[in-house]
JSON list of C-alpha atoms in Angstrom, two decimals:
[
{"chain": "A", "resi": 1, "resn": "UNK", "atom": "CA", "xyz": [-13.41, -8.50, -4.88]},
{"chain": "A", "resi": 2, "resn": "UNK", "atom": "CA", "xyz": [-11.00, -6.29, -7.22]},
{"chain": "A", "resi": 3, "resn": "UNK", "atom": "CA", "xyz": [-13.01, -4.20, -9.47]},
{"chain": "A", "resi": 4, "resn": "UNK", "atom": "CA", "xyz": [-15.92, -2.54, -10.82]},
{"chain": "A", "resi": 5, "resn": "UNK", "atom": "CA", "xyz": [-19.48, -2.14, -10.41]},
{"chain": "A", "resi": 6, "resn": "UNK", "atom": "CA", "xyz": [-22.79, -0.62, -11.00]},
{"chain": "A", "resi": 7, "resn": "UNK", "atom": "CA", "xyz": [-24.76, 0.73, -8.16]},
{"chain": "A", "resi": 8, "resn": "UNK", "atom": "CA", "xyz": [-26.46, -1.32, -6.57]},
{"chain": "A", "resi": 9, "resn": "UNK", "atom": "CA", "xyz": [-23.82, -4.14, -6.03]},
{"chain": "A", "resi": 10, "resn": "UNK", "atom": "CA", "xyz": [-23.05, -6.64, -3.62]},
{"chain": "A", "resi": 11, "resn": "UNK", "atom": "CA", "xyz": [-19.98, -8.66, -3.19]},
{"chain": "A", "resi": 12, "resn": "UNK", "atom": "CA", "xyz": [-18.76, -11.59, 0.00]},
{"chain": "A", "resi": 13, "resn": "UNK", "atom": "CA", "xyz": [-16.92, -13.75, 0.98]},
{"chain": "A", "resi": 14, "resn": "UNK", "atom": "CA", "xyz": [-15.38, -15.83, 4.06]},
{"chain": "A", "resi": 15, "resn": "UNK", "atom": "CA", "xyz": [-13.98, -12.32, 5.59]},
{"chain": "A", "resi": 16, "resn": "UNK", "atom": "CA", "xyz": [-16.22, -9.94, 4.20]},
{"chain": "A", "resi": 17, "resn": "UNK", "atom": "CA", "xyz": [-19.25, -8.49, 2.87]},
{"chain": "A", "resi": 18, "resn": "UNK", "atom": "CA", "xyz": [-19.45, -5.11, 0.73]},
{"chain": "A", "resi": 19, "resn": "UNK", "atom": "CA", "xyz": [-23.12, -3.50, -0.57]},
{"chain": "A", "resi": 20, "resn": "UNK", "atom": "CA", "xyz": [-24.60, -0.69, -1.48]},
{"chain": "A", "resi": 21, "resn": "UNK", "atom": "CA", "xyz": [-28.40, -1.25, -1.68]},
{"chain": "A", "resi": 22, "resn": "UNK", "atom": "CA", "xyz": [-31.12, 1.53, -2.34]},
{"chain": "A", "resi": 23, "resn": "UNK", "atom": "CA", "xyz": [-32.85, 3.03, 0.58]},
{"chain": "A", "resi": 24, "resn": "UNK", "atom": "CA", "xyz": [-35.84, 5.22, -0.60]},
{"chain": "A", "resi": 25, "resn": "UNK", "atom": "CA", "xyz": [-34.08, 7.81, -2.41]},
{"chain": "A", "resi": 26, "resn": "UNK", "atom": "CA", "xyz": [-30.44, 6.75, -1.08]},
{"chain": "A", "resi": 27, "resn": "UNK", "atom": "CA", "xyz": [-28.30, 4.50, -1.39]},
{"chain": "A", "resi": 28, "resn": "UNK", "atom": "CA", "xyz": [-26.78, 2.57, 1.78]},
{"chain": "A", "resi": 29, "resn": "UNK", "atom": "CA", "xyz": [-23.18, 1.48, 1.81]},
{"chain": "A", "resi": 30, "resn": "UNK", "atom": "CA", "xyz": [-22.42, -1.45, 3.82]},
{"chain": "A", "resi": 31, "resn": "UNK", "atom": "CA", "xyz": [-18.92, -2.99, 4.61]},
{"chain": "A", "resi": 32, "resn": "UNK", "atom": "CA", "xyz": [-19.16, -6.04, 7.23]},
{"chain": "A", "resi": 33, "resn": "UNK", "atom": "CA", "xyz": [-15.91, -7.81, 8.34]},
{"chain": "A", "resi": 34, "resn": "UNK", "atom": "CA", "xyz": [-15.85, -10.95, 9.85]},
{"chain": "A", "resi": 35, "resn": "UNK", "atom": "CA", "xyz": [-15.47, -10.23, 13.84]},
{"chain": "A", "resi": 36, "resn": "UNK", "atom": "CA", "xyz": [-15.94, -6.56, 13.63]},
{"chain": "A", "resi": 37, "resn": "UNK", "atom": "CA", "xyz": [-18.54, -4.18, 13.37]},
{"chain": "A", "resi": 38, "resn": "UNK", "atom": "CA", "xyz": [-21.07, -3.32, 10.35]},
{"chain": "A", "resi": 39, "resn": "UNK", "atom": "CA", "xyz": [-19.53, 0.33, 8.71]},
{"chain": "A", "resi": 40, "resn": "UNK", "atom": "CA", "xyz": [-22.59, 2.59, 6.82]},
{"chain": "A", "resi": 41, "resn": "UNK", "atom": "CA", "xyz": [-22.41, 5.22, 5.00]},
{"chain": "A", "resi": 42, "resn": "UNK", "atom": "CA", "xyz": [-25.06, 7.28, 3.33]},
{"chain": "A", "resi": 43, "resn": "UNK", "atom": "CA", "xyz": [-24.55, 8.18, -0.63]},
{"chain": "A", "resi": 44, "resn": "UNK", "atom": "CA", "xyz": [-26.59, 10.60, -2.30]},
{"chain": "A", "resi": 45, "resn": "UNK", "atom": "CA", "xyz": [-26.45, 9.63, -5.87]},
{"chain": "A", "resi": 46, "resn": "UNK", "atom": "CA", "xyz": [-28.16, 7.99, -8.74]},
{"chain": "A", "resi": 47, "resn": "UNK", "atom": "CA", "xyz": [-28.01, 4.70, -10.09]},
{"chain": "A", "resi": 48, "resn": "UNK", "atom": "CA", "xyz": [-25.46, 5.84, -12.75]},
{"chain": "A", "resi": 49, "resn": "UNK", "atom": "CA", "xyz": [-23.08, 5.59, -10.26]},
{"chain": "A", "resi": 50, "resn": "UNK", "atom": "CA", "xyz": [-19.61, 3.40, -10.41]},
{"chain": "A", "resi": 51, "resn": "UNK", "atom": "CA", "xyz": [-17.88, 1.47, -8.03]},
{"chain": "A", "resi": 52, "resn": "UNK", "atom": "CA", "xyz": [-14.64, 0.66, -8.11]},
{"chain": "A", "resi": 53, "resn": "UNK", "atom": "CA", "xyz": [-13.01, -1.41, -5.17]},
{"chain": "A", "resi": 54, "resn": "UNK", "atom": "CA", "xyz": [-9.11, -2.09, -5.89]},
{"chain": "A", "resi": 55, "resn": "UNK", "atom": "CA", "xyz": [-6.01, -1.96, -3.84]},
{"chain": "A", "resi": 56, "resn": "UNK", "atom": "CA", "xyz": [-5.06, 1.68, -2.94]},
{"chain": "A", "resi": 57, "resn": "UNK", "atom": "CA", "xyz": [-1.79, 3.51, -1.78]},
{"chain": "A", "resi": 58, "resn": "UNK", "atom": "CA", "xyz": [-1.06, 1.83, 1.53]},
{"chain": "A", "resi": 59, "resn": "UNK", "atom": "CA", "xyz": [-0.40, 5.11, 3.72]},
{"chain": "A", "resi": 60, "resn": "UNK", "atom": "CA", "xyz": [-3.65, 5.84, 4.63]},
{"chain": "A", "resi": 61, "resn": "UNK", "atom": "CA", "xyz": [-5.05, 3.81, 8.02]},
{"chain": "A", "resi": 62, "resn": "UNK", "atom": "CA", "xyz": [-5.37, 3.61, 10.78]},
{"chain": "A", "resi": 63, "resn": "UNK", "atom": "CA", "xyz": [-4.75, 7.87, 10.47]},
{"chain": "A", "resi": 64, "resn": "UNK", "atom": "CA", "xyz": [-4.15, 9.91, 7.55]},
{"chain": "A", "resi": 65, "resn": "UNK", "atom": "CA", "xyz": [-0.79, 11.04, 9.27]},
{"chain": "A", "resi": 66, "resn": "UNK", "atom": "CA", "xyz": [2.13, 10.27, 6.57]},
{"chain": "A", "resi": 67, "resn": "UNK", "atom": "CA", "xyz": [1.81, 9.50, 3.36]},
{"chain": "A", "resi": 68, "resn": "UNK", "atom": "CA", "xyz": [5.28, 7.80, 3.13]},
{"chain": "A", "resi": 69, "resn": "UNK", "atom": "CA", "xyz": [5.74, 4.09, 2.95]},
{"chain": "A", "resi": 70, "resn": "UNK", "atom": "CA", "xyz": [8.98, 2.61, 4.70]},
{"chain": "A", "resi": 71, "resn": "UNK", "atom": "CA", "xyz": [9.87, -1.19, 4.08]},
{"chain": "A", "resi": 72, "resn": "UNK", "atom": "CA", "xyz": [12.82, -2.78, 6.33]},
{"chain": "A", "resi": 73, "resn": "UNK", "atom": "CA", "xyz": [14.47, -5.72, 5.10]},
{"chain": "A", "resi": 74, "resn": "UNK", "atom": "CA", "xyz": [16.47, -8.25, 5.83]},
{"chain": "A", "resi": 75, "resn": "UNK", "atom": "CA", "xyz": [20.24, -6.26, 5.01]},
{"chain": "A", "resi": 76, "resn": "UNK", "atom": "CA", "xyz": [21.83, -6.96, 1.68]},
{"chain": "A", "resi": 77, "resn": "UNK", "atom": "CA", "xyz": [25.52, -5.60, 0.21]},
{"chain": "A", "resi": 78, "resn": "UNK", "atom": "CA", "xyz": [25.39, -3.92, -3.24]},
{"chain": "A", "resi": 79, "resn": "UNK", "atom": "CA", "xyz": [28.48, -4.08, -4.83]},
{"chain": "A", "resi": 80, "resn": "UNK", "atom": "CA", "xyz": [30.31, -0.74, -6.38]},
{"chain": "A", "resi": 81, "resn": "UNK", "atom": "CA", "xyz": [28.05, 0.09, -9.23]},
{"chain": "A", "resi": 82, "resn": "UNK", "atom": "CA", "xyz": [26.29, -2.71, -9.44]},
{"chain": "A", "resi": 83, "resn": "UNK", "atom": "CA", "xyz": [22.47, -2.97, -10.18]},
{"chain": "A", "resi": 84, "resn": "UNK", "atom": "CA", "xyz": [20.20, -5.46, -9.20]},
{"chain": "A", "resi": 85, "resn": "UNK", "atom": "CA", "xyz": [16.59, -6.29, -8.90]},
{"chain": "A", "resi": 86, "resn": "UNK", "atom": "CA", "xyz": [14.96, -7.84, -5.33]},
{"chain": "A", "resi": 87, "resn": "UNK", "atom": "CA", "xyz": [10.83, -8.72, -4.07]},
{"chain": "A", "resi": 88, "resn": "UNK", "atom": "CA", "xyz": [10.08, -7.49, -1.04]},
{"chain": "A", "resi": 89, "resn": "UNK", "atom": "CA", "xyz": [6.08, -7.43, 0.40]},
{"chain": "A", "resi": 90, "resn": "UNK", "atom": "CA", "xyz": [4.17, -4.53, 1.16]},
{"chain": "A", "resi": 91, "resn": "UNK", "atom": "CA", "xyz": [0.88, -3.90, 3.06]},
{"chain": "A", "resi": 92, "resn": "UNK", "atom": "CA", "xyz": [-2.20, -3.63, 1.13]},
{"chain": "A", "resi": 93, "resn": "UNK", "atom": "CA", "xyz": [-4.95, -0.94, 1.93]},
{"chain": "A", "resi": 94, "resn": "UNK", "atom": "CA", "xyz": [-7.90, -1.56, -0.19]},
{"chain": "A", "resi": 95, "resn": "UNK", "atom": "CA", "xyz": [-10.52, 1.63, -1.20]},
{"chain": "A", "resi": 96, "resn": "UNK", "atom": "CA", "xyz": [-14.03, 1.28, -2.20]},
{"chain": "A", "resi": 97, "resn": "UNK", "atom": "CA", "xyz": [-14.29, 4.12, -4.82]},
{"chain": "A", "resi": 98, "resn": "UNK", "atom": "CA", "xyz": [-17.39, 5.71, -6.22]},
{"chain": "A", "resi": 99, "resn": "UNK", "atom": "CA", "xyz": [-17.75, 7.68, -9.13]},
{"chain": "A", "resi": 100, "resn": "UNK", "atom": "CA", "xyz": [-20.88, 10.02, -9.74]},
{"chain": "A", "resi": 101, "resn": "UNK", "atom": "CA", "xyz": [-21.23, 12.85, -11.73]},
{"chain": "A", "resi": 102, "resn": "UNK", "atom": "CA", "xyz": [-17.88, 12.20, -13.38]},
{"chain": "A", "resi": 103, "resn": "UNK", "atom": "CA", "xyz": [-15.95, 12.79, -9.70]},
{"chain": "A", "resi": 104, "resn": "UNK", "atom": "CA", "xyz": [-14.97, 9.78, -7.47]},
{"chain": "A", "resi": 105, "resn": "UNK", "atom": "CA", "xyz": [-14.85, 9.68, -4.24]},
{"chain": "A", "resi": 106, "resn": "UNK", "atom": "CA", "xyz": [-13.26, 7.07, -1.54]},
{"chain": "A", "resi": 107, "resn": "UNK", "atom": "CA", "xyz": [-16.45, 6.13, 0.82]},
{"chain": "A", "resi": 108, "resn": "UNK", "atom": "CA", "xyz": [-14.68, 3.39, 2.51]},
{"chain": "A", "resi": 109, "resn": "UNK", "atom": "CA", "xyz": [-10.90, 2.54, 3.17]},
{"chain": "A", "resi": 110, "resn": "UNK", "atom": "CA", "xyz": [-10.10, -0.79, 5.00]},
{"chain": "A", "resi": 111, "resn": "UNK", "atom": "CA", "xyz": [-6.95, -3.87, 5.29]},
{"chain": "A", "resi": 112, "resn": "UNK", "atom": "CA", "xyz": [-6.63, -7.43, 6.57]},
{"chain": "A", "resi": 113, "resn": "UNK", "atom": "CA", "xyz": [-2.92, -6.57, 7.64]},
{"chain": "A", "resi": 114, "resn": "UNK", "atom": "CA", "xyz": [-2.24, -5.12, 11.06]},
{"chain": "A", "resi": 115, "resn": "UNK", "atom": "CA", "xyz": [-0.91, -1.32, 10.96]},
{"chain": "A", "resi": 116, "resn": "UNK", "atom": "CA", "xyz": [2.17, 0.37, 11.88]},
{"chain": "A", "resi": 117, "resn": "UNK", "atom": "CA", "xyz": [4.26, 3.69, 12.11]},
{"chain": "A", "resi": 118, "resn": "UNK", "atom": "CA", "xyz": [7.82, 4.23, 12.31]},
{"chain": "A", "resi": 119, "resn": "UNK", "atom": "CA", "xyz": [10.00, 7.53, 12.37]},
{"chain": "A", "resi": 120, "resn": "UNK", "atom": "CA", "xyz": [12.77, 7.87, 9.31]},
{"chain": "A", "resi": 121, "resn": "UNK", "atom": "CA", "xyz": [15.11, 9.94, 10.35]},
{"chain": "A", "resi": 122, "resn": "UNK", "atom": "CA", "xyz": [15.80, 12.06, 13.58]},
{"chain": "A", "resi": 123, "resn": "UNK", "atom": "CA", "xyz": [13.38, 12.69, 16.17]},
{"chain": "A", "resi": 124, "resn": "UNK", "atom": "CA", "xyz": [13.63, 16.40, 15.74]},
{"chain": "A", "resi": 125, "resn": "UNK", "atom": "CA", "xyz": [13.53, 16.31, 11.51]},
{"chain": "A", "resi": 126, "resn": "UNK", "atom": "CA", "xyz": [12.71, 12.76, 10.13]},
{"chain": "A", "resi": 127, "resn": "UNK", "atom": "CA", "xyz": [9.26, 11.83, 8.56]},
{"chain": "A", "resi": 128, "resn": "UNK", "atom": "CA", "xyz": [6.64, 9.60, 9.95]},
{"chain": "A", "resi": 129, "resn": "UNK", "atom": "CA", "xyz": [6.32, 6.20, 7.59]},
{"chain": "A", "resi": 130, "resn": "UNK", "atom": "CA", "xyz": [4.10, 3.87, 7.58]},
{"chain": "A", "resi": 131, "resn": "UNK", "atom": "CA", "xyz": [6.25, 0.42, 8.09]},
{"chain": "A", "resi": 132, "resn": "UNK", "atom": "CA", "xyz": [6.28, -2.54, 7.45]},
{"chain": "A", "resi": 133, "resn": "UNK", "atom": "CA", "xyz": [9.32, -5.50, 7.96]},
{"chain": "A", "resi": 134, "resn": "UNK", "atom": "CA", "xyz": [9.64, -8.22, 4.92]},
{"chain": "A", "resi": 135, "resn": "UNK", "atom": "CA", "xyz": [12.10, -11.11, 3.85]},
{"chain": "A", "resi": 136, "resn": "UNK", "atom": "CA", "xyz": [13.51, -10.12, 0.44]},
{"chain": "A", "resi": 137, "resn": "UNK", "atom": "CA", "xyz": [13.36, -12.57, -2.47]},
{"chain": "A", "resi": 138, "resn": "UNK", "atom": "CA", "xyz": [14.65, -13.44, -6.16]},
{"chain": "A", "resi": 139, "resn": "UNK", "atom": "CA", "xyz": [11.73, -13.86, -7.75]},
{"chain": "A", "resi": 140, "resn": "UNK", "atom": "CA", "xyz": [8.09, -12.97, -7.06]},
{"chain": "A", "resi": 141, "resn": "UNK", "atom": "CA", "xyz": [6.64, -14.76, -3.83]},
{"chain": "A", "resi": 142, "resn": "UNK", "atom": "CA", "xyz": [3.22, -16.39, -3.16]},
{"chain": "A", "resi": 143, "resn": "UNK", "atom": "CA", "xyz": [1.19, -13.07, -1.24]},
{"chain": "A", "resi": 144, "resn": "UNK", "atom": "CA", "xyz": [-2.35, -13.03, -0.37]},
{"chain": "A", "resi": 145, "resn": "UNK", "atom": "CA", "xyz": [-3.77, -10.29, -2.83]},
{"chain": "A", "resi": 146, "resn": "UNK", "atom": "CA", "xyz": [-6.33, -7.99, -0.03]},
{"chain": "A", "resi": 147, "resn": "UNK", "atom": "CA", "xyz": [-3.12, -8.69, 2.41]},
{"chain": "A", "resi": 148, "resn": "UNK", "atom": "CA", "xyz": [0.02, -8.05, 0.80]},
{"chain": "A", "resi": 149, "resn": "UNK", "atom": "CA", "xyz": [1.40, -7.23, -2.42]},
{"chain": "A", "resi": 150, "resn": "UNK", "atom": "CA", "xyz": [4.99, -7.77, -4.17]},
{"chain": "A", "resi": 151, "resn": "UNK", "atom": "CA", "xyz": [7.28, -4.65, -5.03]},
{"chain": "A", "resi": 152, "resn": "UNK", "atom": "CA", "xyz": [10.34, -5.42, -7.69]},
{"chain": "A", "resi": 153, "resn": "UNK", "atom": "CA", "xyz": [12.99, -3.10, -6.14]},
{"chain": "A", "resi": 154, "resn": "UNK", "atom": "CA", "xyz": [15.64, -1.77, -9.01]},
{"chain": "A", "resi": 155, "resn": "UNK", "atom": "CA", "xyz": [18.68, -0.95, -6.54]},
{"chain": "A", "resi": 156, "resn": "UNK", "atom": "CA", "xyz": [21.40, 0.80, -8.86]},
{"chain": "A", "resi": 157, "resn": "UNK", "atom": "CA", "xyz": [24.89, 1.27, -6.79]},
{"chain": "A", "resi": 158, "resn": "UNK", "atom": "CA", "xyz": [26.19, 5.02, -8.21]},
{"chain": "A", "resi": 159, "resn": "UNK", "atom": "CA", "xyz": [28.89, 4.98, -5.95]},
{"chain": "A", "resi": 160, "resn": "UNK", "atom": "CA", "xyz": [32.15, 3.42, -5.85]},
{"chain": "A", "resi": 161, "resn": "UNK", "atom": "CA", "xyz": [31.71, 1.23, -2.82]},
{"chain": "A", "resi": 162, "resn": "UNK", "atom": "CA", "xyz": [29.88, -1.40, -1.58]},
{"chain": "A", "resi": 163, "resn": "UNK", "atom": "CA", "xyz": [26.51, -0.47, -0.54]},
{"chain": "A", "resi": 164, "resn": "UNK", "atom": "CA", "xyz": [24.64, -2.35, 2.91]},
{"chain": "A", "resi": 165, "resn": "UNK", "atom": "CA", "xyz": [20.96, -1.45, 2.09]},
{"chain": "A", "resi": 166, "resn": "UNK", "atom": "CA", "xyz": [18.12, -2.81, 4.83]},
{"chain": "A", "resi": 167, "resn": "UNK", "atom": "CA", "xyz": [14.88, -0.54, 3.86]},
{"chain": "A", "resi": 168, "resn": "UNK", "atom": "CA", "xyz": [13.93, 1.85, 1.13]},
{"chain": "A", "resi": 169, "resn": "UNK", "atom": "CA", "xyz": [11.11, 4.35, 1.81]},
{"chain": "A", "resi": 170, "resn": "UNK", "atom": "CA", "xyz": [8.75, 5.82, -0.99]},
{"chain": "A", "resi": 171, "resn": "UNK", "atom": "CA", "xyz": [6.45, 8.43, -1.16]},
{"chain": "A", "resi": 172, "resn": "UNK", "atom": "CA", "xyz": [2.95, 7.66, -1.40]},
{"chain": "A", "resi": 173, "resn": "UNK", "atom": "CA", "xyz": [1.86, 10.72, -4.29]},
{"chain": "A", "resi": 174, "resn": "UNK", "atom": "CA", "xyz": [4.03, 8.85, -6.65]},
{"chain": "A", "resi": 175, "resn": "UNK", "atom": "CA", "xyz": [2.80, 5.11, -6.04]},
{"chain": "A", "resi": 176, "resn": "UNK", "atom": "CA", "xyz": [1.53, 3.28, -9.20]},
{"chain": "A", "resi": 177, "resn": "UNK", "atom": "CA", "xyz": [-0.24, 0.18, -7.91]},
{"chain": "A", "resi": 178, "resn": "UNK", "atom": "CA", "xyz": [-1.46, -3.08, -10.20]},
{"chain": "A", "resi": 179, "resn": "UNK", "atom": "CA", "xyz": [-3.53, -5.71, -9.62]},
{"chain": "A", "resi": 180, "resn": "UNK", "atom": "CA", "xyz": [-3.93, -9.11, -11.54]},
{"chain": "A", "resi": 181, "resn": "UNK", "atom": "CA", "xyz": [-2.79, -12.36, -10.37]},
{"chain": "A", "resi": 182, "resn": "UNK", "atom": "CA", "xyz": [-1.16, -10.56, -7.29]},
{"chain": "A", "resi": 183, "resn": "UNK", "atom": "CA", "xyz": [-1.09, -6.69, -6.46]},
{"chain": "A", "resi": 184, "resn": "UNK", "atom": "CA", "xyz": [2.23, -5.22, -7.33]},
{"chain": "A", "resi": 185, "resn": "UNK", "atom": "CA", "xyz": [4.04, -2.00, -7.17]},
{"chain": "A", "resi": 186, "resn": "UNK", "atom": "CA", "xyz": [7.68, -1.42, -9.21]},
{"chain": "A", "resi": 187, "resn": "UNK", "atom": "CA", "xyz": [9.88, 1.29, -7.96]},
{"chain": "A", "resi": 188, "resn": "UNK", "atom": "CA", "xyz": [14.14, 2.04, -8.62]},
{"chain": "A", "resi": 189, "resn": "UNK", "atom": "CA", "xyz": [16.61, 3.01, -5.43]},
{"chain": "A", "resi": 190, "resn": "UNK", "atom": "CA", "xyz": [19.48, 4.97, -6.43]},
{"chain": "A", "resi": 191, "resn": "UNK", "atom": "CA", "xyz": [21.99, 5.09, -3.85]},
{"chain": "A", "resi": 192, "resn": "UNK", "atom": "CA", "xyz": [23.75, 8.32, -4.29]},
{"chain": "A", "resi": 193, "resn": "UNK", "atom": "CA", "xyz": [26.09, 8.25, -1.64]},
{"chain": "A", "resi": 194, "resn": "UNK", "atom": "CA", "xyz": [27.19, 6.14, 1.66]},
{"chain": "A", "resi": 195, "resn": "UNK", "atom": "CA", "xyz": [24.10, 7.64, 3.34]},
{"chain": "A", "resi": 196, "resn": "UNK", "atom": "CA", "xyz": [21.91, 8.84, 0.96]},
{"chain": "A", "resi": 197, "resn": "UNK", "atom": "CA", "xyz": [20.13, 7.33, -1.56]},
{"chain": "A", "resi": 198, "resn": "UNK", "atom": "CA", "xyz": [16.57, 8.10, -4.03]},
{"chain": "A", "resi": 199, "resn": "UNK", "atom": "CA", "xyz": [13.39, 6.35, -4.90]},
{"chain": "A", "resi": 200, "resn": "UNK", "atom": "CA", "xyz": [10.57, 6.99, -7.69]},
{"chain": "A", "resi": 201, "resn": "UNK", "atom": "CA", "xyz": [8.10, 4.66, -9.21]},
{"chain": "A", "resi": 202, "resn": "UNK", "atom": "CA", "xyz": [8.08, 2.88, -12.01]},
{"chain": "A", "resi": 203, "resn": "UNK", "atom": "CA", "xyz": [6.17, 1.89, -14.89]},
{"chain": "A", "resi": 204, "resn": "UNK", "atom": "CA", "xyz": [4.48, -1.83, -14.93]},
{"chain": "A", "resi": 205, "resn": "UNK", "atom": "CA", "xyz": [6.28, -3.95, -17.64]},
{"chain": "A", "resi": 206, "resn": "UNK", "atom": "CA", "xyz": [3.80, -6.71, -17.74]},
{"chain": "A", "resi": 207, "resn": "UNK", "atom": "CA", "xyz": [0.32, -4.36, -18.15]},
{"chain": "A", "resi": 208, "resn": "UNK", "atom": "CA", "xyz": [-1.62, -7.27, -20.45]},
{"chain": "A", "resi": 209, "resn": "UNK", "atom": "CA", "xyz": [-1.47, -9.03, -17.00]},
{"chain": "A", "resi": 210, "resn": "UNK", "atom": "CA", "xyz": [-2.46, -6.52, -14.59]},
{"chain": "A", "resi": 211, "resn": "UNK", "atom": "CA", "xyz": [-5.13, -3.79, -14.64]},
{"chain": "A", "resi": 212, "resn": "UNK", "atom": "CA", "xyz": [-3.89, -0.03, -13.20]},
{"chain": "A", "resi": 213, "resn": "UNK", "atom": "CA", "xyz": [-5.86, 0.37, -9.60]},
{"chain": "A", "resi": 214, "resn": "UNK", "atom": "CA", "xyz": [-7.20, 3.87, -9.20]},
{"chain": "A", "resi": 215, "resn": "UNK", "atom": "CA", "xyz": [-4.86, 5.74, -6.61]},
{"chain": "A", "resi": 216, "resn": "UNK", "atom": "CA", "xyz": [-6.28, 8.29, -4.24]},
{"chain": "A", "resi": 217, "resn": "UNK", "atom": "CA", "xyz": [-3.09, 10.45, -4.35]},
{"chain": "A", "resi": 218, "resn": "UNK", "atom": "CA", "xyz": [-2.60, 10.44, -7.90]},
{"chain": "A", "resi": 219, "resn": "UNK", "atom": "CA", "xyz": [-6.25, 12.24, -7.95]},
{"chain": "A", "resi": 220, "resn": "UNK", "atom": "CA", "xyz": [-4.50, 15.36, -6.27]},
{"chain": "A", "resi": 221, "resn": "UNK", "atom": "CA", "xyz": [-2.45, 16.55, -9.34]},
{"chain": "A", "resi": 222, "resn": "UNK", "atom": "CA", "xyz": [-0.45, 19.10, -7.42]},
{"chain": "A", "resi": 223, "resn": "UNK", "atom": "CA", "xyz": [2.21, 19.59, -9.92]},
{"chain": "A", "resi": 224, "resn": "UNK", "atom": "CA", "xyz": [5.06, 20.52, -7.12]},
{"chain": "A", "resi": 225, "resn": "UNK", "atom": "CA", "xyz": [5.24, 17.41, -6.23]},
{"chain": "A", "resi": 226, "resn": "UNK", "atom": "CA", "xyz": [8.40, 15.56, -6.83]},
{"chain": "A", "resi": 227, "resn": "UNK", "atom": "CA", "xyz": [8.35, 12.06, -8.45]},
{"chain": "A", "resi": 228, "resn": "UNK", "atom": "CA", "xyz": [11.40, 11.42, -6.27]},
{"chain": "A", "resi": 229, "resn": "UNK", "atom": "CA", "xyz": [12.14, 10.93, -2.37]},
{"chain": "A", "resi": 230, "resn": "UNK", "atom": "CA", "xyz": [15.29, 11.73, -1.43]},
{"chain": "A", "resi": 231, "resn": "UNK", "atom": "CA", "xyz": [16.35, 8.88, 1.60]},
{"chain": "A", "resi": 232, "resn": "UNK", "atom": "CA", "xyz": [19.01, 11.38, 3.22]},
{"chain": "A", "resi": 233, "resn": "UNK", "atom": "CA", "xyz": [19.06, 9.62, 6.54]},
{"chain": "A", "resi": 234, "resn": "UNK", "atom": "CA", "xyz": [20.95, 6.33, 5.86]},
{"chain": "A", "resi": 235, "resn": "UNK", "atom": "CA", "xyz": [19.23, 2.97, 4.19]}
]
């Protein structure tokens, strides 16, 4: 399903069906799920158009509400300046992206995985997250690529005592997603001090293998935004 093509297209499988088809001087966007209702959309544009359908930063459904991503975990102990790499899953959002006139636009945003917020932080200053709970691993594990995807988790110990680390939350404006033969994100966690710590994204090491997904946030360019997220509530 990952992606692109020219208008019209077509794509299914098992779970789904995705089309856009002319209609007189339109074009009709279809998205049927298996079990759920048909989604349309109308697109005025020409048959230049491009679609791109790839996985997207995972902050967006069932609301536009947050655009930070928290992951728990099952705890782990750092030890005093110590750094280490671990796998954890993530939820996969997946956009249907078209691209006329040299802008794109998402027409469609949809996931297989079931949806959840959380609250980092106090009730009267933390942020709303989108969560999501995960095992932690070694190496890579087996993920269904429109479900879940694998992040590699750099956790780098700046302090001088052990560390007990059970989530890590990142900010969705900074995500760099890539998809090949699984969807993956990279990101480093510095912790800073017994309850504080900082994430930011990282570069793909293996890009022969994986193709860059078009990120709706990354479109934004707003220039104050930090490429860091400062966890100051405990991890």
């Amino acid at each position: 399903m990952y992606g692109r093509y020219e208008v019209p297209f077509e794509y299914s499988d098992e779970t789904i069906k995705l089309s856009i088809t002319e209609d007189g001087d339109f074009f009709r966007y279809t998205r049927q799920m298996t079990g759920e209702e048909a989604v349309q959309k109308t697109l005025l544009t020409t048959a230049s158009a491009v679609v791109a359908v790839n996985p997207i930063e995972p902050v967006n459904l069932p609301k536009k509400v947050t655009h930070y991503l928290e992951i728990e975990f099952t705890p782990v102990l750092i030890e005093p300046e110590g750094i280490k790499i671990i796998y954890l899953l993530f939820p996969i959002e997946i956009g249907v992206i078209v691209f006329g006139n040299k802008k794109m636009e998402a027409v469609d945003i949809f996931s297989f995985c079931p949806q959840k917020y959380s609250l980092y932080g106090p009730s009267g200053g933390g942020v709303i997250t989108k969560y999501y709970a995960t095992d932690i691993y070694s190496a890579p594990p087996e993920s269904n690529r429109y479900c879940t995807g694998v992040l590699r988790l750099e956790i780098q110990n700046k302090t001088l005592e052990w560390a007990n680390i059970s989530r890590t939350v990142l900010d969705g404006y900074n995500m760099r997603i890539y998809f090949g033969p699984y969807v993956s994100m990279l990101a480093r966690m510095k912790i800073l001090t017994p309850t504080t710590a900082e994430t930011e994204f990282t570069r793909n090491p293996a890009a022969s293998d994986f193709q860059k997904a078009i990120e709706i946030y990354h479109t934004l360019n707003i220039p104050s935004i930090s490429r860091t997220f400062l966890m100051e509530w405990g991890y």
